[in-house]
Every structure is written in structure tokens, then in C-alpha cells.
Amino acid sequence: MREVAVVGAGMTKFGEIWEKSLRDLYVEAAMAAIDNSGVDKVDYMTIGCMSGGLFVGQEHLGSLMADYLGIKNLPASRVESACASGGLAFRHAFTEIASGMSDIVIAGGIEKMTDISGDGATYALATAADQEYEVYHGATFPGLYALMAVAYMDKYKKNCRSSLSAVSVKNHANGALNPYAQYPFKVTAEMVESSVMVADPLRILDCSPITDGAAAVVMTTVDIAKKLGKPYIKVIGSGHATDRIALHSRKDMTTLEATEVAGKKALQMAGKTIKDIDFAEVHDCFTIAEIIVTESLGFFEKGTGGDAARNGVTSREGDIPINPSGGLKSKGHPVGATGIAQIVEIYKQLTGQAEGERQLKNNPKVALAQNMGGSGGSTLVHIMEVA
Amino acid sequence: MREVAVVGAGMTKFGEIWEKSLRDLYVEAAMAAIDNSGVDKVDYMTIGCMSGGLFVGQEHLGSLMADYLGIKNLPASRVESACASGGLAFRHAFTEIASGMSDIVIAGGIEKMTDISGDGATYALATAADQEYEVYHGATFPGLYALMAVAYMDKYKKNCRSSLSAVSVKNHANGALNPYAQYPFKVTAEMVESSVMVADPLRILDCSPITDGAAAVVMTTVDIAKKLGKPYIKVIGSGHATDRIALHSRKDMTTLEATEVAGKKALQMAGKTIKDIDFAEVHDCFTIAEIIVTESLGFFEKGTGGDAARNGVTSREGDIPINPSGGLKSKGHPVGATGIAQIVEIYKQLTGQAEGERQLKNNPKVALAQNMGGSGGSTLVHIMEVA
């Protein structure tokens, strides 16, 4: 198996971007990644997208995007694992290179979510849940994560309202520094706790937004990366797992088993323990998700992930910075792009290319990305190291 | 790169299967493939599906199908390249194994197309074309392929009506023998030519149907396949390419460039020429497609693919049998499953497991599968050989 590297990264501004189309956004991100990497050819492209069909009436993104990038006959594909589609594209690109099938690969992600009218986005996102056993009966994603939050509070006998707020406050503080973030402003715990209720106990400032955006990275072998002479990082671990798709089928709603399993696999492949990770980008689609994810990955004991957020352990200056990009909460969550945007952040931070004061001060060497589909039905975890 | 084998295959009956759900169909096909292969574990699964979102409101098929197959925490993904989604799943499984990431992989395909009401299927299928530059202006797939047929007739100065009919007659004759076919009956040229006009010159018996169905194959390394002691075939070539997505952007509407490029790549990787191929399953979504595809792959000179069909060269007893399964035309075309169903046919024919008189008499050793998305915007070609 050949060693794989990331040699360049790019993304669009995340937000409500009505003046650019699906193809405009993707091409902008992919061209930025190509420019950043300095490669002069591409052998393969894989694109994470959750539902081009429902959001904008466009599937077949491999063909469309290769065409609009102007790379003649490029083999190009689209992969989907709901909100983990970006992470899946990264793994797909990894195996293309590791296998020897392709040398230089673009792994991209895209979602254009704000063009759909009415409750279309809620319907489209719900296709990540079990349609017949959850959605037909009224479940929505804020509802499913609210159930997880209630189960968590019940199990650990604590009202975690202040922990949820701490996650939102921290991620907005990080996102306020990120020029690509959809909501680059700070919030206070008071603002979070007086924001409109969506699904008790989750308020609107506990929820990631509906977002347009694209992200891309250029990947190749470590051998080729060395010759390119640009900064690169090594991909040293890849873990992928699923769980029962419906929340009600799981033994324990306060653990994310797919995250646990994928995290262990990635660490084992990398020959690392969770203590070796210097910072992480994780899937904070709702504030409760970040708390449970950081516990399931093993950063914190069960029931203490919220304390870590409240006590500043996960802040930019803390022991283990979580979501220095601003996370899904502040940076935005164009579902198919999110997993790749996490890698963009890791590439920038590990190569010293994060903008201005965003650059982490703990001189990070090893980072982890965790990207999750649905209510945790699928998870991809990747571990990267400075070259 | 590790050598890859197919060690088992299964599929559902294709047709209007209203009594079985999306998950029922997929699990039935995957279990049939597992039973056929004799494997006692699975490490990875990849599923081709064009638009679970638009057809049945269900994305996130990796998680859903791993769950309903009962394989705990199985890493599982969904891939999409419009009607070439099945071929893409096969390639994705190939690289998972070739890279050393996984040992035993299910490559599956599924589409449930008949539950959608009104003109929903036409809308969903049109997402494989260029939404903004073709579909908004009224293009449909029968219309796009009709344009190709008209361009073909104009270029070669012949009325190819009898050639189109010959393709339909041949594929229905083959499908009539296939217990899994949606329309297992023979048709005559007169029936084709008096059937209702869809998009001039294409009549309804020139068009593949709307279909529910699933197919799956089990793949592993050649080394493991040997130890399993069941019949297996080797995957010796994989080619993947795209073309301009919109028909009007292409220099020549009578050549399928992605098929040409993917075919050459697959043959080169396999160390074979087109003359080494003993039979092929190709993407006859419309009768004109089979004619142009067989020319673009190099089986026949440009402008003569129709003559080959009329003269019996591509029949079961001809020099180069094309679509012995019945093809998309008679067997049916559940778009995400089609590429895998082609591999199911090749596995059966190369291992002598085709049902009854369906088994080809030319003792085939090498076979080719060509699976195409949209109007040829993407193509996957795979070449397999008896062990």
C-alpha cells in the first residue's frame, strides 16, 4: 500500500451564496486546491455530495464537474454517506492512490442547500435517517439529536445546558477568526440560551446552519509530494464504520458506536493513541454531537465531554483544541463539503497556513478529522501527520 | 497492487416489484451473492444507486443496508455516476481490495424506480443530464438519444431503422431465456417498428424500461478466492472516464468518447485487445446506444455496428455475443443496479453458472462490461477472465 499525502487545499466562502451555482462553487474550490498544490495534472477526482438530486435537481456530479474544470476525460465520481459524504470522498481518494490506480487525485465536497424552497431542506436532510421507520413518523434531525441530548442528561443526571452553550460559544469564537465561515461572529452563553427553541433542549444557536459551499484537497503519494516541493501532510490512518441507521435501534443513545469503531481503526492504522492527537475537527452538527463525539473518540471519559468544553480544555488555547475552524456550528455545514472542509483546516494548521491569529499556538503535529452521517449511522475518521 | 477476484453473484428478479421495499430488494441480492460465494465475513460494502433521494426519499444507503444485512459496524458507502453507478461501485470495491484496505467486499447496486408518481421518474433520470443547459430547455433522455440516432443516420447516410430493430429483437431473444428479466419475451422487428413513438426515431421498443431491482457480487483477492474453493473469475482491467456532460458540447454525437477512453484503459491494464473479448455486456439503454457503444469500444468499424446486429454477429451464436443477459432493454434497467447486474451475468457465464440454455456455447474465457451514465458523460469498463 503506497503512502498518501495531502499537498494542497482550497474552499469557497461558506454561506447563502445565491449568486453562484453548484458548478461555480465546486470549480472555485477545486481550482483553489490545484493552485495551492502546484500540481500540473490530475488523474482522478471524487466528490462528496449528499443530495444534488433533492437540493438542486442535479446528480452525475463526476461528469459535470470534470467537464466544468476543463479536464478532458478525467475519471470522476461522486460518493455519498449523508453528512459524511466529504469524509467518504477523502477515503475513496486515499484508496485510489494507495492501490496504485491513480497518482494525483482531487477529493472534493459540495452542497448547495439554500436554493430549495419551503421545507425542502428538512425533507432532503431527513433522507439521511431511516425514511420508513423514523421520518414517516415525524422525526427530523434536530428532533433526533434532541433525543440524544435528553438521554444524555438522563443518564448522567445532569442538566447539560451550560455545556451545550459552551460548545456554541467556543466554536463561534473560533469561527469569528475564519474568513471562510458563514457566521463569523462571537456569541455568549446568554445569547445561546435565549435563542429560539428548535427541539427541546436544542435552541437555534445549538444547531449548525443550512449552507452553500464547496471544499477540495489535492492528494498524491508521499514520494510525489516530496518532489513537488510544496508543504504536505501524510494521511496515516483511515477508519470507516456504520451503526444501526435508526436511533431507536441502538442500545445506547449516548454513545456513537460508529465513531468509536472508526476512531479505533484509524488510530490503530496510524500507530497512535488518542493522546497523540494535537487537535481535532469533529462533527458538531448540533452542540450535543460535539460532546458525545469527543467522548466516543476517547478524548474524554463518558459523561465529561461537556465539562471539557465548559472548562476551556477544547478551546484554541486548551489542551486539545476541538474545531479551531469554527466547526459546523459557525463555519457552516454544506453537508457534502463538510468532511473535506475539515481536511482543509487540518492541512492549513499542520502546514502553518492558517490565516493570521487562527494558527494554533501548540505547534500541532498530528490531527484527527471525524465526519458523521445522519444521527451517527456512518462515520469516517482520518488521522494526518506533518511530513 | 493485489489481484482481485469475483467469487459470487446474486440478483433479484427485475421488474415492477411493488411488494418489496428498497431495503428488501438490496438485502435479497446481497444475501444471494454471499450464499453463492460461501464467504463467512465481509469487510466492506459499496452500493451503486443513482437517486435514492428522488425515487424513494432515502439516501445514506451504506448505513441502511449494512444495518438491514445485520453486519454490525460494517464500513459501507454509496457511490453515484448516474446510470453507471453500479460500474462505479465495482471499481470502488476493486480499489478497496487492490489497495489492501479490505479483503472481502460486497459491490452492490440498487434502484427502486416504480414507486414514484406522475412524471417523477423522467425528472429523476434527467438529473443525469446537464440540468441548467439541457433539462431546463426540455431535454429528456429519449430525446437526447434520439438526437444521437439522427446524427448517426445523417453521418453515415443510412436509415438505421432495421439495425435499431435488430438490437431490440436480439436482446429480447436473450432476455426471454433469463429468469431474472423484467420483460422475458421475444419481439419481432414488426412489433418494434409499429410500437408507439417516443422520440423520433426511437419507439418504445427501442427504450429500456423503468425498473425496480438489485444486484450484488462478492469480491476478494485472488489468493483468498483460491482458498475458498468456489468458482471465481479475475478482474484484469478497469477503465473509467468522463466526457462533456451535455450532448451539445461534444464534437461528435456519433462517438462516445468516455467509452472509447475507458475501453482503451481497461484493455491496456488487462494486456488484451478487443479481439480477445469473447462476449460483452454493454449499456443498451436505447437501441442506438448499443450500436454506438460497440463501435466506440472497437468491436466494429464506425458506422457498421448496426450491420453487425442485423447480420447476427452479436447474437448468442454470433462471433461476439453482446448482452446475452437480455441487456437493459429486456432484462430491465434499475439504473443503480445495472452495472453490477452486468458483472453478475459475466460471473455466471465465465463460471458456467448461467441458467440452462442461456450458457454461451463459445466457451468464453474473457468478457467485458461497459456501463454508462447519462448520454455518455461517464463510463466504466471492466474486463474479467476465467481463473
PDB file of N, CA and C in Angstrom, chain A residues 184-227:
ATOM      1  N   PRO A 184     -19.284  34.342  11.054  1.00  0.00           N
ATOM      2  CA  PRO A 184     -18.021  34.656  11.727  1.00  0.00           C
ATOM      3  C   PRO A 184     -18.216  35.709  12.819  1.00  0.00           C
ATOM      4  N   PHE A 185     -19.030  35.377  13.803  1.00  0.00           N
ATOM      5  CA  PHE A 185     -19.228  36.310  14.914  1.00  0.00           C
ATOM      6  C   PHE A 185     -19.291  35.527  16.220  1.00  0.00           C
ATOM      7  N   LYS A 186     -18.961  36.234  17.296  1.00  0.00           N
ATOM      8  CA  LYS A 186     -18.988  35.594  18.610  1.00  0.00           C
ATOM      9  C   LYS A 186     -20.407  35.570  19.172  1.00  0.00           C
ATOM     10  N   VAL A 187     -20.711  34.587  19.990  1.00  0.00           N
ATOM     11  CA  VAL A 187     -21.973  34.573  20.729  1.00  0.00           C
ATOM     12  C   VAL A 187     -21.630  34.351  22.205  1.00  0.00           C
ATOM     13  N   THR A 188     -22.557  34.731  23.058  1.00  0.00           N
ATOM     14  CA  THR A 188     -22.394  34.488  24.503  1.00  0.00           C
ATOM     15  C   THR A 188     -23.348  33.382  24.933  1.00  0.00           C
ATOM     16  N   ALA A 189     -23.090  32.816  26.083  1.00  0.00           N
ATOM     17  CA  ALA A 189     -23.982  31.779  26.614  1.00  0.00           C
ATOM     18  C   ALA A 189     -25.405  32.323  26.748  1.00  0.00           C
ATOM     19  N   GLU A 190     -25.509  33.585  27.125  1.00  0.00           N
ATOM     20  CA  GLU A 190     -26.842  34.182  27.283  1.00  0.00           C
ATOM     21  C   GLU A 190     -27.570  34.223  25.938  1.00  0.00           C
ATOM     22  N   MET A 191     -26.839  34.578  24.879  1.00  0.00           N
ATOM     23  CA  MET A 191     -27.462  34.604  23.546  1.00  0.00           C
ATOM     24  C   MET A 191     -27.933  33.198  23.152  1.00  0.00           C
ATOM     25  N   VAL A 192     -27.083  32.195  23.387  1.00  0.00           N
ATOM     26  CA  VAL A 192     -27.460  30.818  23.038  1.00  0.00           C
ATOM     27  C   VAL A 192     -28.726  30.433  23.800  1.00  0.00           C
ATOM     28  N   GLU A 193     -28.744  30.732  25.098  1.00  0.00           N
ATOM     29  CA  GLU A 193     -29.817  30.235  25.961  1.00  0.00           C
ATOM     30  C   GLU A 193     -31.117  31.017  25.806  1.00  0.00           C
ATOM     31  N   SER A 194     -31.048  32.174  25.169  1.00  0.00           N
ATOM     32  CA  SER A 194     -32.300  32.897  24.910  1.00  0.00           C
ATOM     33  C   SER A 194     -32.678  32.824  23.427  1.00  0.00           C
ATOM     34  N   SER A 195     -31.922  32.040  22.640  1.00  0.00           N
ATOM     35  CA  SER A 195     -32.283  31.915  21.214  1.00  0.00           C
ATOM     36  C   SER A 195     -33.496  30.994  21.099  1.00  0.00           C
ATOM     37  N   VAL A 196     -34.147  31.030  19.947  1.00  0.00           N
ATOM     38  CA  VAL A 196     -35.422  30.339  19.786  1.00  0.00           C
ATOM     39  C   VAL A 196     -35.245  28.816  19.943  1.00  0.00           C
ATOM     40  N   MET A 197     -36.208  28.188  20.587  1.00  0.00           N
ATOM     41  CA  MET A 197     -36.167  26.740  20.794  1.00  0.00           C
ATOM     42  C   MET A 197     -36.499  26.037  19.477  1.00  0.00           C
ATOM     43  N   VAL A 198     -35.686  25.037  19.123  1.00  0.00           N
ATOM     44  CA  VAL A 198     -35.954  24.255  17.910  1.00  0.00           C
ATOM     45  C   VAL A 198     -36.561  22.911  18.290  1.00  0.00           C
ATOM     46  N   ALA A 199     -35.832  22.148  19.118  1.00  0.00           N
ATOM     47  CA  ALA A 199     -36.331  20.860  19.625  1.00  0.00           C
ATOM     48  C   ALA A 199     -35.709  20.728  21.012  1.00  0.00           C
ATOM     49  N   ASP A 200     -36.528  20.850  22.023  1.00  0.00           N
ATOM     50  CA  ASP A 200     -36.067  20.910  23.410  1.00  0.00           C
ATOM     51  C   ASP A 200     -35.098  19.774  23.735  1.00  0.00           C
ATOM     52  N   PRO A 201     -33.889  19.992  24.220  1.00  0.00           N
ATOM     53  CA  PRO A 201     -33.341  21.247  24.728  1.00  0.00           C
ATOM     54  C   PRO A 201     -32.535  22.058  23.700  1.00  0.00           C
ATOM     55  N   LEU A 202     -32.583  21.695  22.425  1.00  0.00           N
ATOM     56  CA  LEU A 202     -31.718  22.364  21.442  1.00  0.00           C
ATOM     57  C   LEU A 202     -32.361  23.640  20.906  1.00  0.00           C
ATOM     58  N   ARG A 203     -31.634  24.750  21.057  1.00  0.00           N
ATOM     59  CA  ARG A 203     -32.072  26.048  20.534  1.00  0.00           C
ATOM     60  C   ARG A 203     -31.354  26.326  19.220  1.00  0.00           C
ATOM     61  N   ILE A 204     -31.755  27.389  18.550  1.00  0.00           N
ATOM     62  CA  ILE A 204     -31.206  27.605  17.201  1.00  0.00           C
ATOM     63  C   ILE A 204     -29.688  27.795  17.259  1.00  0.00           C
ATOM     64  N   LEU A 205     -29.155  28.351  18.357  1.00  0.00           N
ATOM     65  CA  LEU A 205     -27.700  28.522  18.445  1.00  0.00           C
ATOM     66  C   LEU A 205     -26.989  27.253  18.929  1.00  0.00           C
ATOM     67  N   ASP A 206     -27.755  26.147  19.059  1.00  0.00           N
ATOM     68  CA  ASP A 206     -27.160  24.817  19.230  1.00  0.00           C
ATOM     69  C   ASP A 206     -27.048  24.078  17.896  1.00  0.00           C
ATOM     70  N   CYS A 207     -27.625  24.647  16.846  1.00  0.00           N
ATOM     71  CA  CYS A 207     -27.764  23.936  15.561  1.00  0.00           C
ATOM     72  C   CYS A 207     -26.826  24.516  14.507  1.00  0.00           C
ATOM     73  N   SER A 208     -26.224  23.638  13.692  1.00  0.00           N
ATOM     74  CA  SER A 208     -25.463  24.124  12.541  1.00  0.00           C
ATOM     75  C   SER A 208     -26.454  24.621  11.487  1.00  0.00           C
ATOM     76  N   PRO A 209     -26.010  25.554  10.651  1.00  0.00           N
ATOM     77  CA  PRO A 209     -26.937  26.162   9.678  1.00  0.00           C
ATOM     78  C   PRO A 209     -27.063  25.376   8.378  1.00  0.00           C
ATOM     79  N   ILE A 210     -27.970  25.827   7.539  1.00  0.00           N
ATOM     80  CA  ILE A 210     -28.132  25.387   6.148  1.00  0.00           C
ATOM     81  C   ILE A 210     -27.173  26.252   5.319  1.00  0.00           C
ATOM     82  N   THR A 211     -26.354  25.616   4.495  1.00  0.00           N
ATOM     83  CA  THR A 211     -25.209  26.321   3.912  1.00  0.00           C
ATOM     84  C   THR A 211     -24.952  25.921   2.467  1.00  0.00           C
ATOM     85  N   ASP A 212     -24.499  26.856   1.671  1.00  0.00           N
ATOM     86  CA  ASP A 212     -23.916  26.574   0.349  1.00  0.00           C
ATOM     87  C   ASP A 212     -22.398  26.615   0.492  1.00  0.00           C
ATOM     88  N   GLY A 213     -21.707  25.699  -0.168  1.00  0.00           N
ATOM     89  CA  GLY A 213     -20.252  25.770  -0.120  1.00  0.00           C
ATOM     90  C   GLY A 213     -19.588  24.542  -0.705  1.00  0.00           C
ATOM     91  N   ALA A 214     -18.313  24.683  -0.999  1.00  0.00           N
ATOM     92  CA  ALA A 214     -17.523  23.587  -1.545  1.00  0.00           C
ATOM     93  C   ALA A 214     -16.112  23.656  -0.975  1.00  0.00           C
ATOM     94  N   ALA A 215     -15.462  22.502  -0.946  1.00  0.00           N
ATOM     95  CA  ALA A 215     -14.084  22.404  -0.455  1.00  0.00           C
ATOM     96  C   ALA A 215     -13.385  21.314  -1.253  1.00  0.00           C
ATOM     97  N   ALA A 216     -12.065  21.408  -1.361  1.00  0.00           N
ATOM     98  CA  ALA A 216     -11.317  20.400  -2.118  1.00  0.00           C
ATOM     99  C   ALA A 216      -9.887  20.304  -1.597  1.00  0.00           C
ATOM    100  N   VAL A 217      -9.331  19.108  -1.696  1.00  0.00           N
ATOM    101  CA  VAL A 217      -7.906  18.923  -1.404  1.00  0.00           C
ATOM    102  C   VAL A 217      -7.282  18.128  -2.545  1.00  0.00           C
ATOM    103  N   VAL A 218      -5.991  18.344  -2.754  1.00  0.00           N
ATOM    104  CA  VAL A 218      -5.248  17.566  -3.739  1.00  0.00           C
ATOM    105  C   VAL A 218      -4.397  16.564  -2.981  1.00  0.00           C
ATOM    106  N   MET A 219      -4.466  15.302  -3.412  1.00  0.00           N
ATOM    107  CA  MET A 219      -3.754  14.222  -2.746  1.00  0.00           C
ATOM    108  C   MET A 219      -2.857  13.484  -3.738  1.00  0.00           C
ATOM    109  N   THR A 220      -1.781  12.932  -3.217  1.00  0.00           N
ATOM    110  CA  THR A 220      -0.872  12.164  -4.078  1.00  0.00           C
ATOM    111  C   THR A 220      -0.067  11.212  -3.192  1.00  0.00           C
ATOM    112  N   THR A 221       0.920  10.559  -3.763  1.00  0.00           N
ATOM    113  CA  THR A 221       1.772   9.707  -2.938  1.00  0.00           C
ATOM    114  C   THR A 221       2.785  10.589  -2.199  1.00  0.00           C
ATOM    115  N   VAL A 222       3.298  10.073  -1.105  1.00  0.00           N
ATOM    116  CA  VAL A 222       4.317  10.813  -0.357  1.00  0.00           C
ATOM    117  C   VAL A 222       5.542  11.043  -1.243  1.00  0.00           C
ATOM    118  N   ASP A 223       5.865  10.061  -2.082  1.00  0.00           N
ATOM    119  CA  ASP A 223       7.021  10.205  -2.972  1.00  0.00           C
ATOM    120  C   ASP A 223       6.854  11.375  -3.937  1.00  0.00           C
ATOM    121  N   ILE A 224       5.678  11.472  -4.548  1.00  0.00           N
ATOM    122  CA  ILE A 224       5.434  12.583  -5.473  1.00  0.00           C
ATOM    123  C   ILE A 224       5.371  13.906  -4.708  1.00  0.00           C
ATOM    124  N   ALA A 225       4.759  13.879  -3.515  1.00  0.00           N
ATOM    125  CA  ALA A 225       4.642  15.101  -2.709  1.00  0.00           C
ATOM    126  C   ALA A 225       6.015  15.687  -2.412  1.00  0.00           C
ATOM    127  N   LYS A 226       6.967  14.807  -2.108  1.00  0.00           N
ATOM    128  CA  LYS A 226       8.330  15.286  -1.825  1.00  0.00           C
ATOM    129  C   LYS A 226       8.899  16.038  -3.020  1.00  0.00           C
ATOM    130  N   LYS A 227       8.671  15.487  -4.214  1.00  0.00           N
ATOM    131  CA  LYS A 227       9.230  16.095  -5.426  1.00  0.00           C
ATOM    132  C   LYS A 227       8.565  17.428  -5.759  1.00  0.00           C
TER     133      LYS A 227
END
